Amino acid sequence: PGRWGNRRLRRFLADARAGIMSVAEARVHEILHGAKLTGWEADIPIHDELGIFARADILFRAARLVINVDGKAFHGPDKFQYERDRANRLAAAGYSQLSFTWDDLTLRPHHVVGQIRRRLAR
């Protein structure tokens, strides 16, 4: 206790336990909690008959809705084909997905909530 860095370490561990793997994912959690949206889980593996092929940043399991947080740093051009294959496998496994950028999360959180609510209402 009282050592330099402990507060940051405790925050990091709490975030990891909550399934938060990035600042953008933390922002999604804030948006979902602020909108009082429930029924979601974070950092959930998705599998089909071939095994685990993706991790959902956010999963609304009952609606089979995957929420992706896309960032240029993590999802660069080399990941283009991987992302297409992942999207196709999600669709084949019966999932729909919504993807949001950092600008969506920071400049248009109402847009994020609106799209999720509309998809959940279907």
Tab-separated table of C-alpha atoms in Angstrom:
chain	number	residue	atom	x	y	z
A	1	PRO	CA	0.000	0.000	0.000
A	2	GLY	CA	1.127	3.521	-0.765
A	3	ARG	CA	3.696	2.459	-3.355
A	4	TRP	CA	3.993	4.353	-6.609
A	5	GLY	CA	1.866	2.759	-9.357
A	6	ASN	CA	-0.441	0.707	-7.120
A	7	ARG	CA	-3.480	2.854	-7.877
A	8	ARG	CA	-2.898	2.478	-11.616
A	9	LEU	CA	-2.324	-1.264	-11.232
A	10	ARG	CA	-5.575	-1.697	-9.265
A	11	ARG	CA	-7.463	0.204	-11.996
A	12	PHE	CA	-5.860	-1.935	-14.706
A	13	LEU	CA	-6.802	-5.157	-12.887
A	14	ALA	CA	-10.385	-3.977	-12.351
A	15	ASP	CA	-10.658	-3.100	-16.040
A	16	ALA	CA	-9.248	-6.477	-17.066
A	17	ARG	CA	-11.753	-8.281	-14.828
A	18	ALA	CA	-14.538	-6.260	-16.509
A	19	GLY	CA	-13.295	-7.280	-19.962
A	20	ILE	CA	-11.871	-3.866	-20.835
A	21	MET	CA	-8.846	-4.206	-23.101
A	22	SER	CA	-8.459	-0.644	-24.385
A	23	VAL	CA	-9.434	2.946	-23.732
A	24	ALA	CA	-12.041	2.650	-26.496
A	25	GLU	CA	-13.581	-0.394	-24.823
A	26	ALA	CA	-13.699	1.490	-21.520
A	27	ARG	CA	-15.595	4.252	-23.338
A	28	VAL	CA	-18.109	1.716	-24.706
A	29	HIS	CA	-18.707	0.452	-21.171
A	30	GLU	CA	-19.311	4.025	-19.987
A	31	ILE	CA	-21.763	4.641	-22.837
A	32	LEU	CA	-23.701	1.405	-22.215
A	33	HIS	CA	-23.888	2.001	-18.459
A	34	GLY	CA	-24.883	5.641	-18.997
A	35	ALA	CA	-27.670	4.595	-21.381
A	36	LYS	CA	-28.789	1.970	-18.850
A	37	LEU	CA	-28.478	-0.771	-21.467
A	38	THR	CA	-28.343	-4.209	-19.877
A	39	GLY	CA	-27.927	-7.790	-20.979
A	40	TRP	CA	-24.413	-7.418	-22.338
A	41	GLU	CA	-21.082	-9.056	-21.584
A	42	ALA	CA	-17.567	-7.929	-22.442
A	43	ASP	CA	-14.655	-9.719	-24.114
A	44	ILE	CA	-16.541	-12.920	-24.914
A	45	PRO	CA	-15.130	-15.670	-27.165
A	46	ILE	CA	-17.322	-16.556	-30.154
A	47	HIS	CA	-17.126	-20.026	-31.648
A	48	ASP	CA	-18.636	-22.109	-34.380
A	49	GLU	CA	-18.199	-25.761	-35.321
A	50	LEU	CA	-14.522	-25.100	-36.085
A	51	GLY	CA	-13.785	-23.536	-32.693
A	52	ILE	CA	-13.196	-20.046	-31.330
A	53	PHE	CA	-12.731	-17.556	-34.150
A	54	ALA	CA	-13.383	-14.185	-32.530
A	55	ARG	CA	-13.723	-12.280	-29.299
A	56	ALA	CA	-16.660	-9.921	-29.021
A	57	ASP	CA	-15.759	-6.583	-27.477
A	58	ILE	CA	-19.393	-6.530	-26.343
A	59	LEU	CA	-21.940	-9.315	-26.764
A	60	PHE	CA	-25.680	-9.053	-26.289
A	61	ARG	CA	-26.068	-12.826	-26.091
A	62	ALA	CA	-29.883	-13.017	-26.217
A	63	ALA	CA	-29.992	-10.843	-29.354
A	64	ARG	CA	-26.868	-12.497	-30.824
A	65	LEU	CA	-25.482	-9.004	-31.370
A	66	VAL	CA	-21.733	-8.358	-31.383
A	67	ILE	CA	-20.441	-4.814	-30.850
A	68	ASN	CA	-16.980	-4.096	-32.278
A	69	VAL	CA	-14.744	-1.175	-31.437
A	70	ASP	CA	-12.591	-0.505	-34.477
A	71	GLY	CA	-9.439	1.526	-34.269
A	72	LYS	CA	-6.820	2.242	-36.904
A	73	ALA	CA	-3.974	1.315	-34.580
A	74	PHE	CA	-5.240	-2.189	-33.837
A	75	HIS	CA	-7.159	-2.911	-37.055
A	76	GLY	CA	-4.659	-1.714	-39.633
A	77	PRO	CA	-4.653	-2.573	-43.322
A	78	ASP	CA	-2.966	-5.937	-42.712
A	79	LYS	CA	-6.075	-7.063	-40.827
A	80	PHE	CA	-8.487	-6.294	-43.684
A	81	GLN	CA	-8.870	-9.911	-44.876
A	82	TYR	CA	-9.062	-11.222	-41.307
A	83	GLU	CA	-11.901	-8.795	-40.527
A	84	ARG	CA	-13.842	-9.882	-43.640
A	85	ASP	CA	-13.457	-13.576	-42.753
A	86	ARG	CA	-14.477	-12.869	-39.159
A	87	ALA	CA	-17.589	-10.966	-40.284
A	88	ASN	CA	-18.594	-13.813	-42.576
A	89	ARG	CA	-18.158	-16.422	-39.854
A	90	LEU	CA	-20.181	-14.293	-37.422
A	91	ALA	CA	-23.016	-14.062	-39.955
A	92	ALA	CA	-22.850	-17.798	-40.689
A	93	ALA	CA	-23.039	-18.513	-36.939
A	94	GLY	CA	-26.187	-16.383	-36.649
A	95	TYR	CA	-24.704	-13.202	-35.179
A	96	SER	CA	-25.189	-9.662	-36.353
A	97	GLN	CA	-22.644	-6.998	-35.620
A	98	LEU	CA	-22.296	-3.281	-35.239
A	99	SER	CA	-18.916	-1.578	-35.442
A	100	PHE	CA	-18.023	1.786	-33.973
A	101	THR	CA	-14.969	4.014	-34.256
A	102	TRP	CA	-13.277	6.236	-31.693
A	103	ASP	CA	-15.057	9.236	-33.239
A	104	ASP	CA	-18.403	7.463	-32.767
A	105	LEU	CA	-17.574	6.803	-29.115
A	106	THR	CA	-16.314	10.288	-28.318
A	107	LEU	CA	-18.215	12.613	-30.661
A	108	ARG	CA	-21.452	10.708	-31.274
A	109	PRO	CA	-22.265	8.483	-28.292
A	110	HIS	CA	-25.981	9.149	-28.886
A	111	HIS	CA	-25.509	7.627	-32.358
A	112	VAL	CA	-23.937	4.518	-30.804
A	113	VAL	CA	-26.778	4.101	-28.298
A	114	GLY	CA	-29.438	4.740	-30.936
A	115	GLN	CA	-28.068	2.117	-33.305
A	116	ILE	CA	-27.765	-0.460	-30.536
A	117	ARG	CA	-31.285	0.235	-29.266
A	118	ARG	CA	-32.731	-0.028	-32.797
A	119	ARG	CA	-30.956	-3.334	-33.380
A	120	LEU	CA	-32.039	-4.755	-30.015
A	121	ALA	CA	-35.655	-3.757	-30.695
A	122	ARG	CA	-35.733	-5.908	-33.832
